[in-house]
XYZ file of C-alpha atoms in Angstrom:
531
model
C -33.940 21.229 1.736
C -30.094 20.727 0.135
C -27.276 19.453 0.366
C -23.877 21.265 0.996
C -20.231 21.045 0.267
C -17.614 22.615 2.847
C -13.900 23.220 3.394
C -12.144 19.890 3.412
C -13.979 19.051 -0.344
C -11.364 16.162 -1.964
C -12.460 16.956 -5.524
C -12.061 13.335 -6.575
C -15.365 13.560 -7.699
C -17.042 10.633 -5.791
C -20.411 12.448 -5.494
C -20.647 13.471 -8.771
C -21.054 9.680 -9.846
C -23.396 8.855 -7.127
C -26.150 11.977 -7.643
C -28.910 11.136 -9.646
C -30.126 14.578 -10.674
C -26.253 15.243 -11.681
C -26.328 18.951 -9.539
C -22.486 18.874 -8.639
C -20.258 20.985 -10.424
C -17.640 21.006 -12.037
C -17.587 17.436 -13.121
C -14.425 16.026 -15.375
C -14.224 17.763 -18.084
C -15.654 21.045 -17.203
C -13.172 23.805 -17.988
C -12.891 24.473 -13.928
C -12.619 20.611 -12.686
C -9.238 20.934 -12.532
C -8.383 24.243 -11.133
C -11.676 24.872 -8.556
C -10.345 24.968 -5.146
C -13.729 22.823 -4.315
C -16.966 20.928 -5.617
C -20.192 22.347 -5.266
C -24.334 21.659 -4.834
C -26.552 23.513 -6.732
C -29.382 24.003 -4.110
C -32.410 24.678 -6.421
C -31.846 21.314 -7.969
C -31.013 19.258 -5.303
C -33.820 16.594 -4.528
C -32.057 16.157 -0.500
C -31.443 12.007 -1.042
C -28.395 11.955 0.867
C -26.062 9.929 -1.895
C -23.123 12.599 -2.001
C -23.412 12.297 2.537
C -23.461 8.809 2.103
C -20.159 8.751 -0.791
C -17.878 11.330 0.438
C -14.393 9.984 1.874
C -13.983 13.404 4.038
C -17.349 14.316 5.900
C -17.260 17.634 3.233
C -20.761 16.661 2.833
C -23.419 18.304 5.193
C -27.793 18.816 5.481
C -28.260 22.957 5.249
C -30.391 22.106 8.631
C -27.736 19.905 10.148
C -25.018 22.711 8.950
C -22.438 23.760 11.947
C -22.290 27.179 12.624
C -18.681 27.746 11.577
C -19.460 26.709 8.412
C -22.687 28.860 7.550
C -21.173 31.154 4.619
C -21.242 27.201 2.274
C -24.188 27.461 1.527
C -23.858 30.788 0.277
C -20.635 29.449 -1.472
C -22.472 26.479 -2.981
C -25.221 28.701 -4.185
C -23.004 31.875 -5.718
C -21.307 29.453 -7.780
C -24.141 28.608 -9.986
C -25.226 32.118 -9.924
C -22.286 32.368 -12.606
C -22.002 28.711 -13.376
C -25.894 28.428 -14.400
C -26.423 24.725 -14.020
C -27.032 23.453 -17.639
C -28.125 20.004 -18.718
C -28.609 17.502 -15.616
C -27.960 14.421 -17.527
C -26.347 11.524 -16.111
C -22.573 12.646 -17.551
C -20.872 9.175 -19.412
C -18.355 7.401 -17.056
C -15.770 5.217 -19.000
C -16.182 1.386 -18.627
C -12.553 0.235 -18.709
C -11.858 -3.142 -20.044
C -9.006 -5.054 -21.498
C -8.773 -6.022 -25.289
C -10.094 -9.852 -26.133
C -6.731 -10.518 -27.027
C -4.624 -9.464 -24.499
C -6.849 -10.178 -21.403
C -3.964 -10.045 -18.580
C -2.183 -6.530 -17.180
C 0.331 -6.280 -14.808
C 1.506 -3.222 -13.989
C 3.724 -2.152 -10.764
C 2.982 1.033 -9.238
C 6.093 2.970 -7.626
C 4.068 4.903 -4.278
C 1.366 4.809 -2.270
C 0.178 8.291 -1.850
C -3.016 9.958 -3.303
C -1.970 9.601 -6.982
C -0.717 6.075 -6.894
C -3.773 4.356 -5.229
C -6.354 6.250 -7.279
C -4.282 4.512 -10.314
C -4.589 1.297 -8.489
C -8.117 1.753 -7.930
C -8.923 1.995 -11.615
C -6.424 -0.709 -12.137
C -7.579 -3.208 -9.881
C -11.772 -2.431 -10.936
C -10.645 -3.716 -14.224
C -10.689 -7.508 -14.899
C -7.525 -9.456 -15.770
C -5.613 -6.632 -13.828
C -2.927 -7.129 -11.311
C -1.087 -4.305 -9.423
C 1.990 -4.500 -7.311
C 2.593 -0.920 -5.054
C 6.211 -0.540 -4.132
C 6.958 1.776 -1.263
C 9.913 3.393 0.220
C 8.641 3.872 3.686
C 7.561 1.061 5.923
C 4.237 2.568 5.648
C 1.574 3.875 3.027
C -0.479 6.441 1.770
C 2.537 9.819 1.146
C 1.501 12.849 2.077
C -1.930 11.888 3.062
C -0.238 10.350 6.128
C 2.659 13.033 6.364
C 1.906 15.895 4.897
C -2.189 16.692 5.741
C -2.108 18.868 8.976
C -3.071 17.089 12.168
C -5.621 19.192 13.015
C -7.876 17.880 9.632
C -8.880 14.963 10.620
C -11.706 14.290 8.563
C -9.202 14.743 4.982
C -6.582 12.181 7.398
C -9.918 9.894 6.552
C -8.829 9.778 3.178
C -6.910 6.712 4.487
C -9.473 4.455 4.801
C -10.730 4.849 1.483
C -6.890 4.355 0.367
C -6.478 1.386 2.754
C -9.413 -0.337 0.835
C -7.943 -0.311 -2.463
C -4.368 -1.743 -0.767
C -6.878 -4.269 0.940
C -8.518 -5.730 -2.601
C -6.628 -9.376 -3.625
C -5.490 -8.072 -6.974
C -3.902 -5.536 -5.465
C -0.257 -6.534 -3.491
C 1.805 -4.130 -1.404
C 5.288 -4.358 -0.477
C 7.106 -2.098 1.697
C 10.494 -0.988 2.997
C 11.550 -1.656 -0.540
C 12.849 1.194 -3.082
C 13.019 1.179 -6.110
C 16.849 2.849 -7.615
C 18.485 0.769 -4.688
C 16.959 -2.318 -3.996
C 15.817 -2.779 -7.935
C 15.786 -1.256 -11.070
C 13.155 0.382 -13.054
C 13.674 -2.152 -16.123
C 14.131 -5.470 -13.243
C 10.196 -3.976 -12.922
C 9.911 -4.462 -16.502
C 10.634 -8.047 -16.765
C 7.882 -8.781 -13.873
C 5.051 -6.360 -15.000
C 3.414 -4.806 -18.465
C 3.991 -1.556 -17.692
C 5.605 0.852 -14.360
C 4.035 3.573 -13.126
C 5.749 6.186 -10.867
C 4.166 7.986 -8.755
C 6.823 9.397 -6.583
C 5.327 12.626 -5.850
C 7.530 15.978 -5.169
C 9.984 15.211 -2.057
C 11.759 18.429 -2.395
C 11.139 22.120 -2.261
C 11.680 25.324 -4.097
C 14.234 27.625 -3.139
C 14.369 31.441 -2.280
C 17.859 32.565 -3.583
C 18.487 34.856 -1.357
C 22.038 35.532 0.956
C 21.315 33.904 3.981
C 19.080 30.658 2.698
C 21.919 28.407 4.377
C 21.723 29.942 8.169
C 20.835 27.293 10.919
C 16.996 28.246 11.775
C 15.473 28.524 7.595
C 13.801 25.628 6.699
C 11.297 24.091 4.087
C 7.625 24.508 5.598
C 7.976 21.129 3.900
C 10.747 19.586 6.508
C 8.441 20.975 9.100
C 5.089 19.303 8.015
C 6.950 15.513 7.473
C 8.674 16.504 11.541
C 5.331 17.172 12.929
C 3.721 14.126 11.172
C 6.239 12.064 12.571
C 8.179 11.354 8.931
C 11.113 8.985 9.499
C 13.610 10.738 7.526
C 12.457 13.801 9.456
C 12.297 12.590 13.060
C 15.845 14.192 14.214
C 15.016 17.749 12.462
C 15.359 20.851 15.358
C 13.259 23.633 14.593
C 13.779 26.457 17.149
C 11.185 27.681 18.908
C 12.048 29.621 21.456
C 11.896 33.103 20.012
C 8.003 34.938 19.881
C 8.424 35.372 16.328
C 8.389 33.434 13.129
C 8.178 34.329 9.673
C 6.912 32.565 6.889
C 7.312 32.933 3.342
C 4.537 31.918 0.694
C 1.082 31.948 1.411
C -0.979 28.669 0.349
C -2.584 25.867 2.191
C 0.926 24.740 3.696
C 2.135 27.937 4.658
C -1.607 28.301 6.241
C -1.445 24.838 7.905
C 2.445 25.741 9.465
C 1.532 29.425 11.047
C -1.894 27.502 12.860
C -0.273 24.430 14.097
C 2.821 26.686 15.038
C 0.324 28.652 17.639
C -2.206 25.611 18.338
C -2.153 25.308 22.656
C -0.391 22.129 23.208
C -3.622 20.294 24.643
C -4.908 20.313 21.643
C -1.841 18.983 19.240
C -2.096 16.176 21.447
C -5.869 15.379 20.712
C -4.530 14.555 17.592
C -2.202 11.974 15.643
C 0.910 14.051 15.411
C 3.890 13.307 16.496
C 4.852 12.958 20.550
C 8.101 14.726 19.680
C 6.576 17.564 17.911
C 3.802 17.809 20.510
C 6.614 18.303 23.492
C 8.167 20.714 21.279
C 5.292 22.752 20.604
C 4.422 22.890 24.297
C 7.303 24.666 25.045
C 7.391 26.791 22.412
C 6.902 30.452 23.097
C 6.055 31.383 19.352
C 3.152 33.945 19.596
C 3.512 35.762 16.676
C 3.736 33.994 12.531
C 4.171 36.590 9.899
C 2.856 35.131 6.272
C 4.736 36.778 3.359
C 3.465 37.142 -0.309
C 5.541 38.784 -3.013
C 2.509 40.134 -4.525
C -1.303 41.413 -3.555
C -3.961 39.539 -1.804
C -5.400 39.025 -5.017
C -2.238 36.502 -5.895
C -2.902 34.664 -2.442
C -2.311 31.061 -3.239
C -4.214 29.468 0.081
C -7.765 27.971 -0.390
C -10.791 30.145 0.641
C -12.149 27.654 2.552
C -8.608 26.992 4.568
C -8.444 31.339 4.916
C -11.857 30.998 6.368
C -11.615 28.631 8.877
C -7.814 30.346 10.081
C -9.905 33.216 10.825
C -12.264 30.892 13.182
C -9.475 29.526 14.469
C -10.254 29.977 18.689
C -7.304 32.015 20.292
C -5.778 33.023 17.217
C -6.430 36.612 16.167
C -5.513 37.288 12.250
C -4.054 40.075 11.339
C -3.102 42.432 8.263
C -2.097 45.468 7.236
C -5.102 48.126 5.184
C -2.684 49.559 3.330
C -1.784 45.944 1.832
C -4.885 44.737 1.443
C -6.623 47.455 -0.965
C -10.358 47.644 -1.836
C -13.716 45.072 -1.147
C -14.138 43.523 -4.525
C -16.735 40.834 -3.093
C -14.300 37.900 -3.468
C -14.490 36.103 0.509
C -10.823 35.592 0.664
C -10.770 39.907 0.397
C -13.426 39.840 3.185
C -11.112 38.402 5.977
C -8.230 39.528 4.741
C -10.383 43.362 5.065
C -11.786 42.212 8.541
C -7.951 41.152 9.828
C -6.877 44.590 8.760
C -9.532 46.477 10.217
C -8.619 44.994 13.798
C -5.524 46.922 14.413
C -3.300 45.276 16.886
C -4.364 42.230 19.316
C -2.271 40.301 22.388
C -1.652 36.682 22.620
C -1.516 34.663 19.613
C -1.222 36.718 15.871
C -1.057 35.673 12.388
C -0.182 38.201 10.972
C -0.567 38.459 6.986
C 2.036 41.343 4.697
C 1.744 41.399 0.757
C 3.806 42.858 -1.552
C 7.545 41.788 0.265
C 10.004 40.236 -1.686
C 12.525 38.511 0.058
C 16.265 40.337 -0.885
C 18.125 38.458 2.112
C 18.911 36.419 5.142
C 20.926 38.036 7.876
C 22.661 36.957 10.538
C 25.793 35.289 11.638
C 25.377 31.529 11.903
C 21.757 31.721 13.043
C 19.349 33.936 11.294
C 18.737 37.105 12.606
C 16.247 38.893 10.087
C 15.098 38.762 6.806
C 14.986 42.004 4.540
C 12.337 42.600 1.957
C 11.931 44.972 -0.438
C 8.470 46.341 -0.572
C 6.491 46.947 -3.393
C 6.265 50.478 -2.960
C 10.098 50.727 -3.436
C 10.901 50.506 0.406
C 13.070 48.473 2.321
C 11.871 46.421 5.384
C 13.391 44.565 8.219
C 11.554 41.976 10.034
C 13.231 40.371 13.107
C 13.246 36.482 13.763
C 14.852 33.492 14.313
C 13.032 31.044 12.308
C 11.657 31.137 8.558
C 9.881 28.458 7.148
C 10.187 29.270 3.296
C 6.386 27.657 1.595
C 7.060 28.560 -1.539
C 5.936 24.920 -3.278
C 7.358 21.354 -3.027
C 9.459 20.366 -6.133
C 9.738 16.804 -7.629
C 13.488 15.280 -7.830
C 15.172 13.308 -10.744
C 14.122 9.143 -10.979
C 16.974 7.610 -12.316
C 17.119 5.679 -15.435
C 14.375 8.459 -16.602
C 14.618 11.925 -18.255
C 13.450 15.111 -16.446
C 12.869 18.407 -16.956
C 14.715 20.160 -14.860
C 12.531 23.311 -15.657
C 9.148 22.056 -14.375
C 10.691 19.690 -12.410
C 8.342 16.619 -13.730
C 8.441 13.240 -15.775
C 8.021 14.685 -19.565
C 5.120 12.930 -20.324
C 1.876 12.900 -22.958
C -1.007 11.957 -21.423
C 0.717 9.708 -18.335
C 3.493 8.418 -20.962
C 6.406 9.492 -20.009
C 8.800 10.444 -23.267
C 12.300 10.771 -23.809
C 12.661 14.401 -25.547
C 15.786 13.998 -27.136
C 15.086 10.836 -28.606
C 11.630 12.410 -29.378
C 9.655 8.957 -28.425
C 7.971 7.301 -25.097
C 10.277 5.165 -22.735
C 8.908 2.072 -23.342
C 6.269 0.236 -20.864
C 6.815 3.444 -18.342
C 4.189 5.428 -17.544
C 3.844 8.659 -14.463
C 0.418 10.280 -12.291
C 0.537 12.813 -9.549
C 3.167 16.007 -8.952
C 5.751 14.243 -10.716
C 3.690 14.321 -13.860
C 1.616 17.497 -13.508
C 3.495 19.844 -10.824
C 3.388 19.898 -7.054
C -0.755 21.370 -7.725
C -4.075 20.687 -7.031
C -5.348 18.676 -4.048
C -5.881 15.189 -2.847
C -8.525 14.202 -5.122
C -6.791 16.123 -7.852
C -4.911 12.945 -8.367
C -8.489 10.930 -9.270
C -8.455 12.325 -12.764
C -4.983 12.394 -13.150
C -4.406 9.051 -13.030
C -6.891 7.806 -14.749
C -5.940 9.525 -18.000
C -2.227 7.524 -16.896
C -4.463 4.119 -16.901
C -6.702 5.075 -20.063
C -2.983 5.548 -21.251
C -1.585 2.149 -20.832
C -4.711 0.032 -21.262
C -4.131 1.967 -24.892
C -1.032 0.845 -25.590
C -1.731 -2.565 -24.312
C -3.928 -2.873 -27.471
C -1.920 -0.964 -29.704
C 0.587 -4.180 -28.546
C 2.990 -1.558 -26.970
C 3.535 -3.392 -23.913
C 5.793 -7.013 -23.537
C 4.190 -9.589 -21.830
C 6.465 -9.684 -18.857
C 9.233 -13.020 -18.501
C 8.972 -13.689 -15.055
C 5.893 -14.666 -12.913
C 4.677 -12.449 -9.755
C 6.045 -15.485 -7.528
C 8.982 -15.253 -9.225
C 9.270 -10.909 -8.881
C 8.561 -12.351 -4.872
C 10.955 -14.452 -4.471
C 13.431 -11.486 -5.854
C 12.431 -8.492 -3.439
C 12.616 -11.410 -0.792
C 15.829 -12.116 -1.612
C 17.198 -8.432 -2.071
C 15.628 -6.827 0.950
C 16.306 -7.685 4.092
C 13.058 -6.164 5.735
C 10.662 -6.383 2.616
C 7.244 -5.665 4.563
C 4.052 -6.546 2.947
C 0.543 -5.940 3.473
C -0.298 -7.776 6.702
C 3.225 -6.561 8.342
C 1.494 -2.770 7.610
C -1.339 -4.125 9.237
C 0.356 -4.503 12.322
C 1.856 -0.714 12.746
C -1.752 0.045 12.001
C -3.522 -1.722 14.968
C 0.026 -0.798 17.017
C -0.406 2.928 16.187
C -4.091 2.845 16.825
C -3.597 0.689 20.465
C -1.145 3.220 21.800
C -3.441 5.901 20.520
C -6.627 4.998 22.379
C -4.277 4.202 25.606
C -3.253 8.058 25.525
C -6.862 9.096 23.958
C -5.315 9.872 20.670
C -6.812 8.680 17.076
C -3.129 7.379 16.896
C 0.055 7.328 18.379
C 2.219 7.234 15.304
C 5.788 4.658 15.206
C 8.076 7.203 13.878
C 11.607 5.811 13.487
C 12.127 2.897 10.961
C 13.624 0.675 13.750
C 10.244 1.034 15.318
C 8.031 0.515 12.805
C 10.018 -2.721 11.609
C 9.961 -3.775 15.662
C 6.063 -3.218 14.865
C 5.588 -4.983 11.962
C 7.062 -8.363 13.196
C 4.870 -8.439 16.265
C 2.919 -11.392 16.815
C -0.864 -10.562 16.057
């Protein structure tokens, strides 16, 4: 027997460290580790010990004898990887044991953000004797896109919050919520109380199409739509026109597939998830029956993962369609095979997700409200698609951080191995580091942040040993006093725990995993509730 890694793999490599025969690939250091869609288990080497099954935080590992029918393709998918990447050298890889320099036995690091990049960094740092971590979050709730970005029907992926929650609970990790660096205090002030500051603020903006009509009512970022249905406090008041029958999503990455699937899911399925109630109510009244997912280039360049496309084609009640002349010939690729099946279906009644390729947006039409989009086809022809709602899903984008250099082209912080660098002065910014999307750009999945964070942590440790980090002038107690003096509604880990318990309590009453509180006031009220 063998174990199989299926869709939803977080790619953080936790399973690799526990495998006694090292039959999981790729590993950190392998050429394709940072670009792979998922990890794979070699069926010829696996000894059926089950260590990876126990370790996986998102339940993406299954025994071959217990593999659900809808995941049956993954036994072959895992084997196929090793057919082209033969397993060589099954010895245990070397994992770095990080320690502080003997002459610098203490390290205090402030991490801005509590999303995956921040939590992986906090986990790595707090594993080291002598290190204490302060985590600062703008919202009253932690976990970034795990809470506000993962699709509600991806319940297993959301279980990463449990793993990250255990990091926040460590005795050497202190968390403060509802505090914003840049508004309530500066990076310079953080450095008065810490050896280093690690910025892990993600990519809170989105890329634009740059075409006429993009300003019209009914044109939104998919990022905003996702935040709205996930109950992000900044987007509770958004409104999306769901009266029309067709929605056009521009882009074909995993976010595009998430919003397309969510738009067509039955209301009773949505109400069984942790989707924000206002979104469940709005989508229950939706008239949308067709979502057109548009890509500028051909299907071979589709940005979605193989697993997400395979899963989409198996969603009950939704038919996936494509145009035969846009899909091309089958070349053995599984994504291509799904699209060829979709092209062979012709038409369908009911709810449809229609993939289109080779369409370049030229203009969005309408007086005040979007009415249609005009595209240039790859053959040079012009095509007009009528719609009353457009969601652009062409990528997230980082934003400038006050007081730090910023690369407008990549929308990231300039850095060297996580050290923030000022290009104009050609030197590192003393004591300031970065990790996650603000470091490498908005690419990769949750687990991609683990190796990224470890690289940055190693740079911090190296600089501490090289005496490049100044000892903080103030203590941790002084820092907490500063925050409490400045932030009227400062929340700590205990306050977040009250919010968490209240959401779960409301969820139990409604037979849901949790009922999210979605306004700042609701969250603050719950944080003050008696235990």
